CSV table of C-alpha atoms and ligand atoms in Angstrom, one decimal:
chain,number,residue,atom,x,y,z
A,1249,MET,CA,-21.0,23.4,24.1
A,1250,ILE,CA,-22.1,21.4,21.1
A,1251,PRO,CA,-25.5,19.9,21.8
A,1252,PRO,CA,-26.0,16.2,21.0
A,1253,ARG,CA,-26.6,15.4,17.3
A,1254,PHE,CA,-25.4,18.9,16.3
A,1255,ILE,CA,-23.2,18.6,13.2
A,1256,PRO,CA,-21.0,21.7,13.2
A,1257,PRO,CA,-20.9,23.8,10.0
A,1258,LEU,CA,-17.7,23.7,8.1
A,1259,SER,CA,-16.7,27.1,9.4
A,1260,CYS,CA,-16.7,25.5,12.9
A,1261,LEU,CA,-14.5,22.6,11.7
A,1262,THR,CA,-12.3,25.2,10.0
A,1263,PHE,CA,-11.9,26.9,13.3
A,1264,LEU,CA,-10.9,23.7,15.1
A,1265,CYS,CA,-8.5,22.9,12.4
A,1266,ALA,CA,-7.0,26.4,12.4
A,1267,LEU,CA,-6.5,25.6,16.1
A,1268,ILE,CA,-4.7,22.4,15.4
A,1269,LEU,CA,-2.6,24.1,12.8
A,1270,SER,CA,-1.6,26.9,15.2
A,1271,CYS,CA,-0.7,24.3,17.9
A,1272,LEU,CA,1.4,22.4,15.4
A,1273,ALA,CA,3.3,25.6,14.6
A,1274,LEU,CA,3.9,26.0,18.3
A,1275,THR,CA,5.1,22.4,18.5
A,1276,ALA,CA,7.7,23.0,16.0
A,1277,CYS,CA,8.9,26.2,17.7
A,1278,GLN,CA,9.5,24.2,20.9
A,1279,GLY,CA,11.2,21.3,19.1
A,1280,THR,CA,15.0,20.8,18.8
A,1281,LYS,CA,15.1,21.7,15.1
A,1282,PRO,CA,15.3,25.4,14.2
A,1283,PRO,CA,11.8,26.7,13.5
A,1284,ALA,CA,11.1,27.2,9.8
A,1285,GLU,CA,9.4,30.3,8.5
A,1286,PRO,CA,5.6,29.7,9.0
A,1287,SER,CA,4.0,29.3,5.7
A,1288,PRO,CA,0.8,31.3,4.7
A,1289,THR,CA,-1.4,28.3,5.7
A,1290,VAL,CA,-0.1,28.6,9.3
A,1291,SER,CA,-1.3,32.1,9.8
A,1292,PRO,CA,-4.8,32.0,11.4
A,1293,THR,CA,-3.5,32.3,15.1
A,1294,ALA,CA,-5.7,35.3,15.4
A,1295,THR,CA,-8.7,33.0,15.7
A,1296,LEU,CA,-7.4,31.5,18.9
A,1297,SER,CA,-9.6,32.2,21.9
A,1298,PRO,CA,-7.9,33.1,25.2
A,1299,THR,CA,-8.9,29.8,26.8
A,1300,VAL,CA,-7.2,27.9,24.0
A,1301,THR,CA,-4.0,29.9,24.0
A,1302,SER,CA,-3.6,29.2,27.7
A,1303,SER,CA,-3.5,25.5,26.7
A,1304,PRO,CA,-1.2,25.5,23.7
A,1305,TRP,CA,-1.0,21.7,23.1
A,1306,PRO,CA,-4.6,20.4,23.0
A,1307,VAL,CA,-3.8,17.9,20.3
A,1308,ALA,CA,-0.3,17.8,18.8
A,1309,SER,CA,1.4,17.7,22.2
A,1310,GLN,CA,-0.6,14.6,23.1
A,1311,VAL,CA,0.7,12.6,20.2
A,1312,ASP,CA,2.9,9.8,21.5
A,1313,GLY,CA,5.1,7.8,19.2
A,1314,ASP,CA,5.8,5.2,21.8
A,1315,ARG,CA,2.1,4.5,22.3
A,1316,ALA,CA,1.7,4.2,18.5
A,1317,TYR,CA,4.7,1.8,18.4
A,1318,ARG,CA,2.9,-0.5,20.9
A,1319,HIS,CA,0.2,-1.0,18.3
A,1320,VAL,CA,2.9,-1.9,15.8
A,1321,LEU,CA,4.1,-4.6,18.3
A,1322,VAL,CA,0.6,-6.0,18.7
A,1323,LEU,CA,-0.1,-6.1,15.0
A,1324,ALA,CA,3.2,-7.2,13.7
A,1325,GLU,CA,4.5,-9.4,16.5
A,1326,ASP,CA,1.6,-10.7,18.6
A,1327,ILE,CA,-0.7,-11.2,15.6
A,1328,GLY,CA,2.1,-11.3,12.9
A,1329,SER,CA,1.6,-11.7,9.2
A,1330,ARG,CA,-2.0,-10.7,8.3
A,1331,PRO,CA,-2.7,-11.8,4.7
A,1332,ALA,CA,-6.0,-10.6,3.3
A,1333,GLY,CA,-8.8,-13.1,4.1
A,1334,SER,CA,-6.9,-14.8,6.9
A,1335,GLY,CA,-7.9,-15.3,10.6
A,1336,ALA,CA,-4.9,-13.1,11.5
A,1337,GLU,CA,-6.3,-10.3,9.4
A,1338,ARG,CA,-9.7,-10.6,11.2
A,1339,GLN,CA,-7.9,-10.6,14.6
A,1340,ALA,CA,-6.1,-7.4,13.7
A,1341,ALA,CA,-9.5,-5.9,12.7
A,1342,GLN,CA,-10.9,-6.8,16.1
A,1343,TYR,CA,-7.9,-5.2,17.8
A,1344,ILE,CA,-8.3,-2.0,15.9
A,1345,SER,CA,-12.0,-1.9,16.5
A,1346,GLN,CA,-11.5,-2.5,20.2
A,1347,GLN,CA,-9.0,0.4,20.4
A,1348,LEU,CA,-11.3,2.8,18.6
A,1349,ILE,CA,-14.2,1.8,21.0
A,1350,THR,CA,-11.9,2.4,24.0
A,1351,TYR,CA,-11.2,5.9,22.7
A,1352,GLY,CA,-14.9,6.6,22.4
A,1353,TYR,CA,-15.7,6.0,18.8
A,1354,ARG,CA,-18.6,4.1,17.3
A,1355,THR,CA,-17.2,1.3,15.1
A,1356,GLN,CA,-18.5,-0.7,12.2
A,1357,VAL,CA,-16.8,-3.8,10.9
A,1358,GLN,CA,-17.7,-3.6,7.2
A,1359,GLU,CA,-17.3,-7.0,5.6
A,1360,PHE,CA,-16.8,-7.7,1.9
A,1361,THR,CA,-15.6,-10.5,-0.4
A,1362,PHE,CA,-12.8,-10.2,-2.9
A,1363,GLU,CA,-11.6,-12.4,-5.8
A,1364,TYR,CA,-8.0,-13.4,-6.1
A,1365,TYR,CA,-5.8,-15.7,-8.1
A,1366,VAL,CA,-3.7,-18.5,-6.7
A,1367,GLU,CA,-0.9,-19.9,-8.8
A,1368,GLU,CA,-1.0,-23.6,-9.2
A,1369,ALA,CA,2.5,-25.2,-9.7
A,1370,PRO,CA,3.3,-24.6,-13.4
A,1371,SER,CA,4.5,-27.5,-15.6
A,1372,LEU,CA,6.7,-27.8,-18.6
A,1373,GLU,CA,7.0,-31.1,-20.5
A,1374,VAL,CA,8.8,-32.0,-23.6
A,1375,VAL,CA,6.3,-33.9,-25.7
A,1376,GLU,CA,8.4,-34.6,-28.8
A,1377,PRO,CA,10.8,-36.1,-29.8
A,1378,THR,CA,11.6,-37.5,-26.3
A,1379,PRO,CA,9.2,-37.0,-23.3
A,1380,LEU,CA,10.8,-35.2,-20.5
A,1381,SER,CA,9.5,-33.4,-17.4
A,1382,LEU,CA,11.1,-30.2,-16.3
A,1383,ASN,CA,10.8,-28.1,-13.1
A,1384,PRO,CA,9.8,-24.5,-14.0
A,1385,ALA,CA,8.6,-21.7,-11.8
A,1386,ALA,CA,6.2,-19.0,-12.9
A,1387,LEU,CA,7.5,-15.4,-13.0
A,1388,ARG,CA,5.4,-13.4,-10.6
A,1389,LEU,CA,2.6,-11.6,-12.5
A,1390,SER,CA,2.7,-14.1,-15.3
A,1391,ALA,CA,-0.5,-14.7,-17.2
A,1392,GLY,CA,-2.1,-18.1,-16.8
A,1393,GLY,CA,-2.6,-20.4,-19.7
A,1394,GLU,CA,-1.9,-23.7,-21.4
A,1395,VAL,CA,0.1,-24.0,-24.6
A,1396,THR,CA,1.4,-26.9,-26.7
A,1397,ALA,CA,3.8,-25.6,-29.3
A,1398,GLU,CA,7.3,-25.7,-30.8
A,1399,VAL,CA,10.2,-24.0,-29.0
A,1400,VAL,CA,12.3,-21.4,-30.7
A,1401,LEU,CA,15.6,-20.2,-29.3
A,1402,ALA,CA,15.6,-16.4,-28.9
A,1403,GLY,CA,19.0,-15.4,-27.4
A,1404,LEU,CA,18.6,-12.8,-24.8
A,1405,GLY,CA,15.2,-11.7,-26.0
A,1406,ARG,CA,16.3,-8.5,-27.7
A,1407,PRO,CA,14.1,-7.5,-30.7
A,1408,HIS,CA,16.8,-8.8,-33.2
A,1409,ASP,CA,17.0,-12.1,-31.4
A,1410,PHE,CA,13.7,-13.3,-32.7
A,1411,PRO,CA,13.3,-14.8,-36.2
A,1412,PRO,CA,12.4,-12.1,-38.8
A,1413,GLU,CA,9.2,-13.9,-39.7
A,1414,GLY,CA,8.1,-13.8,-36.1
A,1415,LEU,CA,7.3,-16.6,-33.6
A,1416,LYS,CA,3.9,-17.4,-35.0
A,1417,SER,CA,2.4,-18.7,-31.7
A,1418,ARG,CA,5.5,-20.7,-30.8
A,1419,ILE,CA,7.3,-20.6,-27.4
A,1420,ALA,CA,10.4,-18.4,-27.0
A,1421,LEU,CA,13.3,-19.9,-25.0
A,1422,ILE,CA,15.4,-17.0,-23.7
A,1423,GLU,CA,18.5,-16.7,-21.6
A,1424,ARG,CA,18.5,-14.4,-18.5
A,1425,GLY,CA,20.7,-11.3,-18.8
A,1426,GLU,CA,21.0,-7.8,-20.2
A,1427,LEU,CA,17.3,-7.0,-20.3
A,1428,SER,CA,14.7,-7.2,-17.5
A,1429,PHE,CA,12.4,-10.1,-17.4
A,1430,SER,CA,9.6,-7.8,-18.3
A,1431,ASP,CA,11.4,-6.4,-21.4
A,1432,LYS,CA,12.1,-9.9,-22.6
A,1433,VAL,CA,8.5,-10.9,-22.2
A,1434,THR,CA,7.3,-7.7,-23.9
A,1435,ASN,CA,9.6,-8.3,-26.9
A,1436,ALA,CA,8.5,-12.0,-27.2
A,1437,THR,CA,4.9,-10.9,-27.1
A,1438,ALA,CA,5.5,-8.3,-29.8
A,1439,ALA,CA,7.2,-11.0,-31.9
A,1440,GLY,CA,4.1,-13.2,-31.7
A,1441,ALA,CA,5.1,-15.8,-29.0
A,1442,ALA,CA,2.4,-17.8,-27.3
A,1443,ALA,CA,4.5,-18.2,-24.1
A,1444,VAL,CA,8.1,-17.5,-22.8
A,1445,VAL,CA,10.5,-19.6,-20.9
A,1446,ILE,CA,13.5,-17.7,-19.4
A,1447,TYR,CA,16.4,-19.8,-18.1
A,1448,ASN,CA,19.2,-18.8,-15.7
A,1449,ASN,CA,22.5,-17.6,-16.9
A,1450,VAL,CA,24.2,-18.7,-13.7
A,1451,GLU,CA,24.0,-22.1,-11.9
A,1452,GLY,CA,20.8,-22.8,-10.1
A,1453,PRO,CA,17.1,-22.3,-10.3
A,1454,LEU,CA,15.6,-19.0,-11.3
A,1455,ARG,CA,12.8,-17.1,-9.7
A,1456,GLY,CA,11.8,-13.6,-10.6
A,1457,ASP,CA,9.1,-10.9,-10.9
A,1458,LEU,CA,7.6,-9.1,-13.8
A,1459,GLN,CA,7.0,-5.4,-13.4
A,1460,GLU,CA,3.5,-5.8,-14.7
A,1461,GLU,CA,1.1,-8.6,-15.6
A,1462,SER,CA,2.1,-10.3,-18.9
A,1463,SER,CA,-0.5,-11.2,-21.5
A,1464,ILE,CA,1.2,-14.6,-22.2
A,1465,PRO,CA,2.5,-17.3,-19.7
A,1466,ALA,CA,6.0,-16.6,-18.6
A,1467,LEU,CA,8.0,-19.4,-16.8
A,1468,SER,CA,11.5,-19.6,-15.6
A,1469,LEU,CA,14.0,-22.6,-15.6
A,1470,SER,CA,17.3,-23.4,-14.0
A,1471,GLN,CA,20.4,-23.0,-16.1
A,1472,ALA,CA,20.9,-26.8,-16.4
A,1473,GLU,CA,17.4,-27.4,-17.7
A,1474,GLY,CA,17.5,-24.4,-20.0
A,1475,ARG,CA,20.7,-25.8,-21.5
A,1476,GLN,CA,19.2,-29.2,-21.8
A,1477,LEU,CA,16.4,-27.8,-23.9
A,1478,GLN,CA,18.9,-25.9,-26.0
A,1479,ALA,CA,20.9,-29.0,-26.6
A,1480,MET,CA,17.7,-30.9,-27.7
A,1481,LEU,CA,16.8,-28.0,-30.0
A,1482,GLU,CA,20.2,-28.3,-31.7
A,1483,GLU,CA,19.2,-31.9,-32.7
A,1484,GLY,CA,15.9,-30.8,-34.3
A,1485,PRO,CA,12.4,-29.4,-33.6
A,1486,LEU,CA,11.1,-29.7,-30.1
A,1487,THR,CA,7.5,-29.6,-29.0
A,1488,VAL,CA,6.6,-28.9,-25.4
A,1489,HIS,CA,3.4,-28.6,-23.3
A,1490,LEU,CA,3.4,-25.7,-20.9
A,1491,SER,CA,0.9,-24.9,-18.3
A,1492,ALA,CA,0.6,-22.0,-15.8
A,1493,LYS,CA,-2.7,-22.2,-14.1
A,1494,LEU,CA,-4.2,-19.5,-12.0
A,1495,ALA,CA,-7.2,-20.6,-9.9
A,1496,GLN,CA,-9.7,-17.9,-8.9
A,1497,GLU,CA,-10.7,-17.9,-5.3
A,1498,THR,CA,-13.0,-15.8,-3.1
A,1499,GLY,CA,-11.7,-14.3,0.1
A,1500,MET,CA,-13.6,-12.6,3.0
A,1501,SER,CA,-12.1,-9.4,4.5
A,1502,GLN,CA,-13.3,-6.4,6.4
A,1503,ASN,CA,-12.8,-2.7,6.9
A,1504,VAL,CA,-13.0,-1.1,10.4
A,1505,ILE,CA,-14.7,2.2,10.4
A,1506,GLY,CA,-14.6,4.5,13.5
A,1507,ARG,CA,-16.9,7.5,13.8
A,1508,SER,CA,-17.5,9.7,16.7
A,1509,PRO,CA,-21.1,9.3,18.0
A,1510,GLN,CA,-22.7,12.3,16.2
A,1511,ASP,CA,-20.5,12.7,13.2
A,1512,ASP,CA,-20.5,12.0,9.5
A,1513,CYS,CA,-17.4,11.3,7.5
A,1514,ARG,CA,-16.2,14.6,6.0
A,1515,VAL,CA,-12.5,13.8,6.1
A,1516,VAL,CA,-11.3,10.2,6.1
A,1517,VAL,CA,-8.1,9.2,7.7
A,1518,GLY,CA,-7.3,5.7,6.3
A,1519,ALA,CA,-4.6,3.0,6.5
A,1520,HIS,CA,-4.5,-0.6,5.4
A,1521,TYR,CA,-3.9,-3.2,8.1
A,1522,ASP,CA,-3.4,-6.4,6.1
A,1523,SER,CA,0.1,-7.5,5.1
A,1524,VAL,CA,1.6,-9.7,2.5
A,1525,ALA,CA,1.9,-13.4,3.5
A,1526,ALA,CA,5.7,-13.3,3.2
A,1527,GLY,CA,6.2,-11.2,6.4
A,1528,PRO,CA,4.8,-9.5,9.5
A,1529,GLY,CA,4.1,-6.2,7.7
A,1530,ALA,CA,5.4,-4.0,10.5
A,1531,ASN,CA,6.1,-1.0,8.2
A,1532,ASP,CA,3.6,-2.1,5.5
A,1533,ASN,CA,1.3,-1.3,7.1
A,1534,ALA,CA,1.1,-1.8,10.9
A,1535,SER,CA,2.9,1.6,11.0
A,1536,GLY,CA,0.0,3.4,9.2
A,1537,SER,CA,-2.7,1.6,11.2
A,1538,ALA,CA,-0.9,2.3,14.5
A,1539,THR,CA,-0.6,6.0,13.6
A,1540,LEU,CA,-4.3,6.1,12.7
A,1541,LEU,CA,-5.1,4.8,16.1
A,1542,GLU,CA,-2.9,7.4,17.8
A,1543,ILE,CA,-4.5,10.2,15.8
A,1544,ALA,CA,-8.0,9.0,16.7
A,1545,ARG,CA,-7.0,8.9,20.4
A,1546,VAL,CA,-5.6,12.4,20.5
A,1547,LEU,CA,-8.4,14.0,18.5
A,1548,GLU,CA,-11.0,12.4,20.8
A,1549,LEU,CA,-9.0,13.5,23.9
A,1550,GLY,CA,-9.0,17.1,22.6
A,1551,GLY,CA,-12.6,17.0,21.5
A,1552,GLN,CA,-11.5,17.8,17.9
A,1553,GLN,CA,-12.8,14.7,16.2
A,1554,GLU,CA,-15.8,16.4,14.6
A,1555,GLY,CA,-16.3,15.4,10.9
A,1556,VAL,CA,-13.2,13.1,10.9
A,1557,CYS,CA,-13.7,9.4,10.5
A,1558,PHE,CA,-11.1,6.6,10.6
A,1559,VAL,CA,-11.1,3.7,8.2
A,1560,ALA,CA,-8.7,0.7,8.6
A,1561,PHE,CA,-8.8,-1.1,5.2
A,1562,GLY,CA,-8.6,-4.8,4.7
A,1563,ALA,CA,-7.3,-6.6,1.6
A,1564,GLU,CA,-5.2,-3.8,0.2
A,1565,GLU,CA,-2.3,-6.1,-0.7
A,1566,PRO,CA,-4.2,-8.2,-3.3
A,1567,GLY,CA,-5.5,-5.1,-5.0
A,1568,LEU,CA,-7.0,-2.2,-3.0
A,1569,PHE,CA,-10.2,-4.2,-2.3
A,1570,GLY,CA,-11.1,-2.7,1.1
A,1571,SER,CA,-10.8,1.0,0.1
A,1572,ARG,CA,-12.7,0.4,-3.2
A,1573,HIS,CA,-15.4,-1.4,-1.3
A,1574,PHE,CA,-15.6,1.5,1.2
A,1575,VAL,CA,-15.9,4.1,-1.5
A,1576,THR,CA,-18.4,2.2,-3.6
A,1577,THR,CA,-20.6,1.6,-0.6
A,1578,LEU,CA,-20.7,5.3,0.2
A,1579,THR,CA,-21.7,6.1,-3.4
A,1580,SER,CA,-24.2,3.3,-3.7
A,1581,GLN,CA,-25.9,4.2,-0.5
A,1582,GLY,CA,-26.2,7.8,-1.6
A,1583,GLN,CA,-24.2,9.0,1.4
A,1584,PRO,CA,-22.4,12.4,0.9
A,1585,SER,CA,-18.9,11.9,-0.4
A,1586,PRO,CA,-16.0,12.8,2.0
A,1587,GLN,CA,-14.3,16.1,1.1
A,1588,ALA,CA,-10.9,14.5,1.3
A,1589,MET,CA,-9.0,11.4,2.4
A,1590,VAL,CA,-5.5,11.1,4.0
A,1591,ASN,CA,-3.8,7.7,3.5
A,1592,LEU,CA,-1.0,6.6,5.9
A,1593,ASP,CA,1.0,3.8,4.3
A,1594,MET,CA,4.5,2.9,5.3
A,1595,VAL,CA,5.3,5.7,7.7
A,1596,GLY,CA,7.8,4.0,10.1
A,1597,VAL,CA,11.0,3.4,8.1
A,1598,GLY,CA,13.0,5.4,5.6
A,1599,ALA,CA,15.0,8.6,5.2
A,1600,GLU,CA,12.5,11.2,4.0
A,1601,TRP,CA,8.8,12.1,4.0
A,1602,GLN,CA,6.9,12.1,0.7
A,1603,LEU,CA,3.5,13.2,-0.2
A,1604,MET,CA,1.6,12.2,-3.3
A,1605,GLY,CA,-2.0,12.4,-4.6
A,1606,SER,CA,-4.3,15.3,-5.5
A,1607,PRO,CA,-1.9,18.2,-6.4
A,1608,ALA,CA,-3.9,20.9,-4.5
A,1609,LEU,CA,-3.9,18.8,-1.3
A,1610,VAL,CA,-0.2,17.9,-1.6
A,1611,GLU,CA,0.7,21.5,-2.0
A,1612,LYS,CA,-1.3,22.6,1.0
A,1613,ILE,CA,0.3,20.1,3.3
A,1614,ASP,CA,3.7,20.7,1.9
A,1615,GLN,CA,3.4,24.4,2.5
A,1616,GLY,CA,2.5,23.9,6.1
A,1617,ALA,CA,4.9,21.0,6.9
A,1618,ALA,CA,7.8,23.3,7.3
A,1619,ALA,CA,6.2,24.6,10.5
A,1620,LEU,CA,6.8,21.1,12.0
A,1621,GLY,CA,10.4,21.2,11.0
A,1622,LEU,CA,9.6,18.4,8.6
A,1623,ASP,CA,10.3,18.5,4.9
A,1624,PRO,CA,8.0,16.3,2.8
A,1625,LEU,CA,8.7,16.2,-0.8
A,1626,PRO,CA,5.8,16.0,-3.2
A,1627,THR,CA,6.3,13.3,-5.7
A,1628,GLU,CA,4.6,11.9,-8.8
A,1629,PRO,CA,1.5,9.9,-8.1
A,1630,ARG,CA,3.0,6.5,-8.8
A,1631,LEU,CA,2.5,4.4,-5.6
A,1632,ASN,CA,-0.4,2.0,-5.7
A,1633,THR,CA,-2.3,2.2,-2.5
A,1634,ASP,CA,-5.7,3.1,-1.0
A,1635,HIS,CA,-5.8,6.8,-1.7
A,1636,LEU,CA,-6.1,5.9,-5.4
A,1637,SER,CA,-9.6,4.3,-4.7
A,1638,PHE,CA,-10.8,7.7,-3.5
A,1639,MET,CA,-9.1,9.7,-6.3
A,1640,ALA,CA,-10.8,7.3,-8.8
A,1641,ALA,CA,-14.1,8.4,-7.3
A,1642,ASP,CA,-13.1,12.1,-7.6
A,1643,ILE,CA,-12.5,12.5,-3.9
A,1644,PRO,CA,-9.3,14.5,-3.3
A,1645,ALA,CA,-6.8,12.3,-1.5
A,1646,VAL,CA,-3.2,12.3,-0.4
A,1647,LEU,CA,-0.7,9.6,0.6
A,1648,ILE,CA,1.7,10.4,3.4
A,1649,HIS,CA,4.6,7.9,3.4
A,1650,ARG,CA,8.2,7.6,4.3
A,1651,PHE,CA,10.8,6.8,1.6
A,1652,GLU,CA,12.5,4.2,1.2
A,1653,ASP,CA,12.1,0.8,2.9
A,1654,PRO,CA,14.1,-1.9,1.3
A,1655,ARG,CA,12.5,-4.6,3.5
A,1656,TYR,CA,8.8,-4.2,2.7
A,1657,HIS,CA,7.0,-7.3,1.4
A,1658,THR,CA,9.7,-9.5,2.9
A,1659,GLU,CA,10.0,-11.5,6.1
A,1660,PHE,CA,12.3,-8.7,7.4
A,1661,ASP,CA,9.6,-6.1,7.5
A,1662,ARG,CA,9.7,-6.3,11.3
A,1663,ALA,CA,8.8,-4.1,14.2
A,1664,GLU,CA,12.5,-3.6,15.3
A,1665,PHE,CA,13.0,-1.5,12.2
A,1666,VAL,CA,10.0,0.8,12.8
A,1667,GLU,CA,10.9,4.1,14.5
A,1668,PRO,CA,8.4,5.5,17.1
A,1669,GLN,CA,9.6,9.0,16.3
A,1670,LEU,CA,8.5,8.6,12.7
A,1671,LEU,CA,5.0,7.5,13.8
A,1672,GLU,CA,4.8,10.6,15.9
A,1673,GLU,CA,5.8,12.8,12.9
A,1674,ALA,CA,3.3,11.0,10.7
A,1675,ALA,CA,0.6,11.7,13.2
A,1676,LYS,CA,1.5,15.4,13.3
A,1677,LEU,CA,1.7,15.6,9.6
A,1678,THR,CA,-1.8,14.2,9.4
A,1679,LEU,CA,-3.1,16.7,11.9
A,1680,LEU,CA,-1.5,19.3,9.7
A,1681,ALA,CA,-3.3,17.8,6.7
A,1682,LEU,CA,-6.6,17.8,8.6
A,1683,ALA,CA,-6.1,21.5,9.4
A,1684,ALA,CA,-5.0,22.4,5.8
A,1685,LEU,CA,-8.0,20.5,4.4
A,1686,THR,CA,-10.5,22.7,6.2
A,1687,SER,CA,-8.7,26.0,6.1
A,1688,PRO,CA,-10.1,28.6,3.6
B,617,LIG,N1,2.4,-0.1,0.9
B,617,LIG,C1,2.4,-0.5,-0.4
B,617,LIG,C2,2.5,0.8,-1.3
B,617,LIG,C3,3.7,1.7,-1.0
B,617,LIG,C4,4.9,1.3,-1.4
B,617,LIG,C5,3.4,2.8,-0.2
B,617,LIG,C6,6.0,2.1,-1.0
B,617,LIG,C7,4.5,3.6,0.2
B,617,LIG,C8,5.8,3.3,-0.3
B,617,LIG,C9,1.2,-1.3,-0.8
B,617,LIG,O1,0.8,-2.1,0.3
B,617,LIG,C10,1.5,-2.2,-1.9
B,617,LIG,O2,2.3,-3.1,-1.7
B,617,LIG,N2,1.0,-1.9,-3.1
B,617,LIG,C11,1.2,-2.8,-4.2
B,617,LIG,C12,0.1,-2.6,-5.2
B,617,LIG,C13,-1.2,-3.1,-4.7
B,617,LIG,C14,-2.3,-2.6,-5.6
B,617,LIG,C15,-1.2,-4.6,-4.6
B,617,LIG,C16,2.6,-2.5,-4.8
B,617,LIG,O3,3.1,-1.3,-4.7
B,617,LIG,O4,3.2,-3.3,-5.5
B,618,LIG,ZN1,2.3,-3.7,0.5
């Protein structure tokens, strides 16, 4: 028996995790898929005690994808869209906290503020020779700013479409087509433009995204208005006033931290629970939050929660604010750094498992996953989500996610597309990760 307030040494945690790992190997053997060769990390069955081998499913067998799916329904359907800083986000935090308390965890709702930019409606007005008001949109990730300058026609925005002497702080008027919006804006910036206006090459208004933030304002126009400007330019010089304002606002959000009564936080299982405003965020990321809750439940049931803590992050979507706040609070309070972090983000839709993050961690989990009949593919660390806040603080971290979901960040990211079976697999992969993390 572990006496109250006893924090088990790592070797003890290792033992428990070896236990989980062994059980997972057994899970796979009883599944419908043919068992894969156990990898070297799935070998320490020798440490199993007789009592434990007589109960081969203390943790993994308890994982229930349907239970996890019910959390997805609450978060994505009952609560719905949970933009950072909103009342719905707060309601979701309360739900997650309540669930963790029910399972027997001590929870803390850790509040923080975050700064974000709101786009004000952009404007574009011809000042000379004839005043005219147009109806632009801002390309997503456009810089804010105000410019009054002459307009220069710059074809499709290819390098040779700009005048050889450069744009000299004038505004480039570019037609959509051939290059991405980002490439057009990059070329215009290199040519010395103060702003860019891209107009549609087919009938109708134009809305679009840049791949990364631009350093100059970038607006879009309908084909009709673009052609109108072009026709005016053919008559002589044209001066416009362009404005793309971004107002800075402060939001309030919160992380929910679940710890077992005596434990510290040696391994963090994390998932963000906010969503974009555009949709209910069932896969991004009610799926990860729901899986986190199911893992917390089974670990507590099996008495295997020692050293593991659970953190549901707020305000991930506007820029990883919750996870960064959690990490900086740990550091600023001089608390010991976690040894590792496992991030669950978008685990309920898609055709294959992927892992990314600290290479040693990715490799460990990948080696063991075959025992589950799963086949995660390590990939390049290019996805921007909460494990990066830990890696930036030199805490090894790994992202477990499912690839690919064409509906994320849209109104169609709905619960009906989330598969309970995938939530179950994600929970088992995470248990495997916890085991691998503490094995020698
Ligand atoms: N859930 C996504 C990241 C993601 C995408 C994970 C695909 C797994 C598969 C996350 O919520 C997100 O949207 N991140 C932003 C960047 C963030 C810093 C605002 C993104 O990827 O655009
Ligand atoms: Zn997202």
